[in-house]
Short mmCIF file of C-alpha atoms in Angstrom, two decimals:
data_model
loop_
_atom_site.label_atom_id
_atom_site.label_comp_id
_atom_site.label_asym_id
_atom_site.label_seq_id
_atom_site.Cartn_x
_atom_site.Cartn_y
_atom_site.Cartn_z
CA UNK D 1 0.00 0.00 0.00
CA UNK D 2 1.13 3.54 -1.13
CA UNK D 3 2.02 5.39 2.40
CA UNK D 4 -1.14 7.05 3.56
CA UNK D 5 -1.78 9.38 6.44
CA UNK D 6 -4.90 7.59 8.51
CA UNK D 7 -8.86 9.27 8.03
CA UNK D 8 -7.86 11.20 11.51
CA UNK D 9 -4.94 13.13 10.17
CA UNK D 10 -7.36 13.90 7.70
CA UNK D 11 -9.94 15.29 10.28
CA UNK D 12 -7.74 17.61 11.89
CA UNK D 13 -6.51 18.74 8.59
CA UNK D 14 -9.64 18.49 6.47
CA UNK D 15 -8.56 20.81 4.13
CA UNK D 16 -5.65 19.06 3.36
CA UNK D 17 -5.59 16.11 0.40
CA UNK D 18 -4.56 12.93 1.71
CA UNK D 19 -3.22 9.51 -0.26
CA UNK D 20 -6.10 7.25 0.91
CA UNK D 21 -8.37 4.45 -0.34
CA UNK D 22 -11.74 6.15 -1.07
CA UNK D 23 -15.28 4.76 -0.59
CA UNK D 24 -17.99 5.66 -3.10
CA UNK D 25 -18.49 9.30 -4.03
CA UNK D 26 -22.17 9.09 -5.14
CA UNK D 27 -23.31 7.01 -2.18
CA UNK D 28 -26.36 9.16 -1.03
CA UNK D 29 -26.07 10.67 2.88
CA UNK D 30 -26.75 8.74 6.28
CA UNK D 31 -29.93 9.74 7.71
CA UNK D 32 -29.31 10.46 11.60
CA UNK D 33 -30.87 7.21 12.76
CA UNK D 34 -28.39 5.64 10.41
CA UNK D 35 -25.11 7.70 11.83
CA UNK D 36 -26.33 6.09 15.11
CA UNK D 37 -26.49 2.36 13.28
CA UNK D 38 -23.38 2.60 11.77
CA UNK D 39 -21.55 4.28 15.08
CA UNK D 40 -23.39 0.88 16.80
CA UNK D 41 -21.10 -1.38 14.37
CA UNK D 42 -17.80 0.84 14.91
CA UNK D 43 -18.04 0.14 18.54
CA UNK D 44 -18.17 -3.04 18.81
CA UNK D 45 -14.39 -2.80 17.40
CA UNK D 46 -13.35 -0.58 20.70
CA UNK D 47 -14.27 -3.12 22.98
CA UNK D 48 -15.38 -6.96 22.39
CA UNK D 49 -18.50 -5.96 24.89
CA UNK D 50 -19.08 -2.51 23.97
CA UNK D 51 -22.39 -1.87 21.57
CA UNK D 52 -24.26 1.51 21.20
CA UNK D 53 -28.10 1.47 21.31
CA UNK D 54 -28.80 4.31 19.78
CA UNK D 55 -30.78 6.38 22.24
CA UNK D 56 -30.18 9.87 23.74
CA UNK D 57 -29.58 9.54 27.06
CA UNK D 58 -29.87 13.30 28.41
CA UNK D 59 -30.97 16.27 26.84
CA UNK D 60 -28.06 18.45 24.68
CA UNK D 61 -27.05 20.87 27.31
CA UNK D 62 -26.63 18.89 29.99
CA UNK D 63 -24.79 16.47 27.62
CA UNK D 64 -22.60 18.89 26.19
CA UNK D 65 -21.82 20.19 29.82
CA UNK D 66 -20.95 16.50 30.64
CA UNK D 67 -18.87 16.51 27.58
CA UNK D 68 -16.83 19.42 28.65
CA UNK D 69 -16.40 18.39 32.03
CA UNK D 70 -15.17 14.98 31.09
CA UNK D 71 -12.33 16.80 28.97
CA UNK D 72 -11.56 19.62 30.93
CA UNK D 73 -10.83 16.97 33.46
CA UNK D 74 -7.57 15.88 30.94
CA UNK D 75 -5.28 18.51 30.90
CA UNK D 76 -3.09 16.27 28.87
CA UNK D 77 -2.81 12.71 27.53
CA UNK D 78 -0.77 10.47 26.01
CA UNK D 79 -1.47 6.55 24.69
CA UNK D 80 -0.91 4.18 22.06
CA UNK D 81 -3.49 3.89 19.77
CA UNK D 82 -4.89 0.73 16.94
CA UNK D 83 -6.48 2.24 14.43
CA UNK D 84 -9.20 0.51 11.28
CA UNK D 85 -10.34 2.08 8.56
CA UNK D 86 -13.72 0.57 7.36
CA UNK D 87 -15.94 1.86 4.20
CA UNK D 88 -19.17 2.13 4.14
CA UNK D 89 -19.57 -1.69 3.36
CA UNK D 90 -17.82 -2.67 6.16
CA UNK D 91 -14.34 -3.39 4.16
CA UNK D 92 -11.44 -3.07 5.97
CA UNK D 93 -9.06 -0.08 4.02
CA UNK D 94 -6.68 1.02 6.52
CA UNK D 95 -5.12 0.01 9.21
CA UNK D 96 -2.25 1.72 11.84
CA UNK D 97 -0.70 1.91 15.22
CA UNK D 98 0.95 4.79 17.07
CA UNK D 99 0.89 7.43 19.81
CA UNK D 100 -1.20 9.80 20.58
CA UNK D 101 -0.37 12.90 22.50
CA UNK D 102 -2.28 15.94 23.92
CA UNK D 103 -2.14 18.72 26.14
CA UNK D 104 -4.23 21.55 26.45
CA UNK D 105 -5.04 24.16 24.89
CA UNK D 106 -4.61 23.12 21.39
CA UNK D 107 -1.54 21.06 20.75
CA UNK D 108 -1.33 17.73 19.15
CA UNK D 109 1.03 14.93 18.42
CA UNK D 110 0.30 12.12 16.67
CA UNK D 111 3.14 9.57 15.48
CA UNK D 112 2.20 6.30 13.35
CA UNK D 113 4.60 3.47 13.77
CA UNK D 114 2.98 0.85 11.45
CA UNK D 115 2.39 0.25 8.81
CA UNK D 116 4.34 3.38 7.79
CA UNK D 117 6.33 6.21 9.66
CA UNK D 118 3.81 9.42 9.87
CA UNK D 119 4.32 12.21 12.50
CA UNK D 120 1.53 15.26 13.10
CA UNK D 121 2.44 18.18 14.95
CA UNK D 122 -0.30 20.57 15.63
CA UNK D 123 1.33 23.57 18.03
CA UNK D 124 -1.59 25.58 18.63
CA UNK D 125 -0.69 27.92 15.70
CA UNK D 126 0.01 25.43 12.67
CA UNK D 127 -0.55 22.05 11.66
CA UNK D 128 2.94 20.22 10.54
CA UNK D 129 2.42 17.16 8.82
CA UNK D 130 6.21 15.46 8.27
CA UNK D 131 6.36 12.90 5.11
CA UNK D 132 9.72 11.14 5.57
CA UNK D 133 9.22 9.11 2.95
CA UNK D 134 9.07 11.64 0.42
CA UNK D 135 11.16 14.04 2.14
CA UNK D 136 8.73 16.84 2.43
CA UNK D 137 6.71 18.97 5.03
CA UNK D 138 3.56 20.62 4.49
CA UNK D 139 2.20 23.10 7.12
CA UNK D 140 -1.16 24.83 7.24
CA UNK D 141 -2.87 27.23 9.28
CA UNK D 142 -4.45 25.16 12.67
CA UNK D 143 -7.04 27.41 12.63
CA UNK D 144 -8.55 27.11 9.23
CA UNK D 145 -7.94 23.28 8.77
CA UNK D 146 -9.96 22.67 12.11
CA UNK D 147 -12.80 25.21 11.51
CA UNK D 148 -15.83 23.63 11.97
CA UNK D 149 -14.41 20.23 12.89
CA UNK D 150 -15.05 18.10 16.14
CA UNK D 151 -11.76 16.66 16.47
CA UNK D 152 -10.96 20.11 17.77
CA UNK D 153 -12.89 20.10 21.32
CA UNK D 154 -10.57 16.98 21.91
CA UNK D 155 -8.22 20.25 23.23
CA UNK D 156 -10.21 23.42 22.98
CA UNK D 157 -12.14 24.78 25.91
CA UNK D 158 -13.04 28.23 25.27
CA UNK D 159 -17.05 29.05 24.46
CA UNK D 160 -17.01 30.06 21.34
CA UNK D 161 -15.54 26.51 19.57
CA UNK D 162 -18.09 24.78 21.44
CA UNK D 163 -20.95 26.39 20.46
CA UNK D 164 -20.39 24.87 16.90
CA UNK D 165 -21.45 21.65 17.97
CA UNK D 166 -24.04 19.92 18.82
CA UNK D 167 -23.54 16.57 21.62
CA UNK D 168 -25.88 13.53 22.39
CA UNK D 169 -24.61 11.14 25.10
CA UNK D 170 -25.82 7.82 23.86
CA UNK D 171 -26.64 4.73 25.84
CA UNK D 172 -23.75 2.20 26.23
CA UNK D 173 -24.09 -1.56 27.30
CA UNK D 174 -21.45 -2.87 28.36
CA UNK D 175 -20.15 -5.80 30.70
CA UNK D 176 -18.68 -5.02 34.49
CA UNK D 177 -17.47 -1.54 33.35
CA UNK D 178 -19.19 2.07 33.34
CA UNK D 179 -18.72 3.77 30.05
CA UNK D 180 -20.10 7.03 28.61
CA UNK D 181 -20.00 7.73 24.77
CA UNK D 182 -20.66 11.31 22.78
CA UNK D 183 -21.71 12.17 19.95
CA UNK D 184 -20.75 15.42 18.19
CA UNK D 185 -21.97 16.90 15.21
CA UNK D 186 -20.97 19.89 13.59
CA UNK D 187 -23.67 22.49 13.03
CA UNK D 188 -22.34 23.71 9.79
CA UNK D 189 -22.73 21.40 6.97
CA UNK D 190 -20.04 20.78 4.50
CA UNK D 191 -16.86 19.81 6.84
CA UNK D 192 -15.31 16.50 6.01
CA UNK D 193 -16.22 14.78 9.37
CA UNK D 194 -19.98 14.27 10.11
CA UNK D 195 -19.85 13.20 13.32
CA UNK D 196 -17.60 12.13 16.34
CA UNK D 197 -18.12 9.99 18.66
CA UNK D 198 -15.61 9.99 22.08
CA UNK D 199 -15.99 6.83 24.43
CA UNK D 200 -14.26 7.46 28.13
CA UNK D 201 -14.18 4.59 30.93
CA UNK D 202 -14.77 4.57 34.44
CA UNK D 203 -11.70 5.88 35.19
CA UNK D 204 -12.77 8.87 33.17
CA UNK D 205 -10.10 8.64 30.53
CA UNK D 206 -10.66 8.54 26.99
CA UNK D 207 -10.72 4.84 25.69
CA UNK D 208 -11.55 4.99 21.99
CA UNK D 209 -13.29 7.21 19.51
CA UNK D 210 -14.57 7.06 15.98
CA UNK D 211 -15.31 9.12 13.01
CA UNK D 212 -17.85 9.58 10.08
CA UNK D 213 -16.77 10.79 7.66
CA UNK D 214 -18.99 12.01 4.21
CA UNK D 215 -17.34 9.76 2.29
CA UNK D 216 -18.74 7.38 4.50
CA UNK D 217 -15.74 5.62 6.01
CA UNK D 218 -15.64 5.04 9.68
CA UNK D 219 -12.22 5.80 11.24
CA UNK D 220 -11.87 3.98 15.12
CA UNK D 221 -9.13 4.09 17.34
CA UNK D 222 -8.74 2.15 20.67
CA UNK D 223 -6.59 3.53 22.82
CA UNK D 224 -4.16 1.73 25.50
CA UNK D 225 -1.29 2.22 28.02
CA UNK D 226 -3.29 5.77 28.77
CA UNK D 227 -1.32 8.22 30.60
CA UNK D 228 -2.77 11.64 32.13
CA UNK D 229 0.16 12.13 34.22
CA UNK D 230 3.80 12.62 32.85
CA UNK D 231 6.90 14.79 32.38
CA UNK D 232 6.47 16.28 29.09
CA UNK D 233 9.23 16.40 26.94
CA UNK D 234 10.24 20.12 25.65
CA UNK D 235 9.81 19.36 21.87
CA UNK D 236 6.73 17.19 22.43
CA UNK D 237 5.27 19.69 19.64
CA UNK D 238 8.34 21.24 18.29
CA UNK D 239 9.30 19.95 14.47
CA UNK D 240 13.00 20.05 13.29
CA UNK D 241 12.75 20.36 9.92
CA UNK D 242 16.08 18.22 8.08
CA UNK D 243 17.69 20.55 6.13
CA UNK D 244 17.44 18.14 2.75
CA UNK D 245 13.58 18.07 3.40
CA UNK D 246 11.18 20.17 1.02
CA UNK D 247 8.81 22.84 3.21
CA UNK D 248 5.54 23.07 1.84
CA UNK D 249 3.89 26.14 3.66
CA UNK D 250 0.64 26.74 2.99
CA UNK D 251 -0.40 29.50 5.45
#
């Protein structure tokens, strides 16, 4: 397989073309009942146990406050990650492993190890996205490629971002272990991510999430080895750019 940057690189850069197997382009739109379906199938890849039912659970304030809360509580975060790639017939297209790393506000790292070497480095001003296999670095403006997309409240916590979304907390049933699940939907049509949906265990940490997308392919990543404590190394979210490399700046 060509080296391809995984459907969540592409949701925190949506703006950004990315080398990746495509699902139909004329396959008509989910209705919501069927976001909630197909978020049902995704989840049973997070845990063996875990299945959505498809039912609001609270109303949207008090779920969005619930939301907040839960994140606020992670001022940062760090843990490896398997990710699948499904289409919207259930194919398997991608699959990866890494780590992902957060702090608040606003700064991202995510590293693939397998299949192929990727590293993203948002730094709360632009999004660096490192190809070593081509020898090149593109690097765009981290507040126009997240406008309007979920994966941002993942580090934001001012008003004004979160008033962009809307948030269901959905029913989970699970075996011998409290979990809460979210759903977030942009209100403004036309981003590449339709919805997100964050899963957090008892502990309160975030365990997996997953990701419609309009093409219809369903991004999920489990998440293990979680860390919300740790010494955080001084160039987490710096980028040293070799010098043979090719800088692509688009901002």
């Amino acid at each position: 397989m060509k080296k391809a940057v995984s459907i969540f690189l592409a949701s925190v850069i949506s703006t950004y073309s990315l080398t990746y197997v495509n699902a139909q382009q004329n396959e008509s739109e989910l209705t919501d009942n069927q976001n909630l379906v197909t978020n049902q199938g995704t989840q049973q890849q997070i845990e063996k146990h875990l299945s959505h039912e498809g039912h609001h659970s609270s109303a949207l304030v008090s779920a969005k406050d619930a939301l907040k809360a839960l994140l606020a509580d992670i001022k940062q975060y760090r843990a490896t990650f398997n990710q699948t790639v499904v289409d919207a017939q259930q194919n398997v297209v991608h699959e990866a492993q890494g780590v992902l790393t957060m702090t608040r506000p606003n700064k991202l790292r995510w590293e693939t190890t397998f299949p192929d070497e990727t590293l993203l480095i948002a730094d709360g001003e632009a999004v660096w996205n490192v190809d070593t296999f081509v020898e090149q670095v593109t690097v765009l403006s981290q507040e126009s490629a997240i406008k309007d997309n979920p994966i941002v409240l993942l580090t934001a916590s001012d008003n004004a971002t979160w008033s962009q979304f809307s948030i269901t907390e959905l029913n989970v049933s699970v075996e011998d272990e409290a979990l809460r699940s979210f759903q977030v939907t942009p209100n403004e049509v036309g981003g590449q991510i339709k919805t997100l949906t964050l899963t957090f265990n008892s502990l309160g940490n975030l365990a997996a999430l997953n990701m419609l997308d309009t093409q219809q392919q369903i991004s999920t990543l489990v998440f293990d080895n979680v860390e919300t404590r740790f010494v955080l190394a001084a160039d987490t979210f710096a980028v040293d750019v070799p010098d043979s490399f090719i800088v692509d700046d688009q901002r």
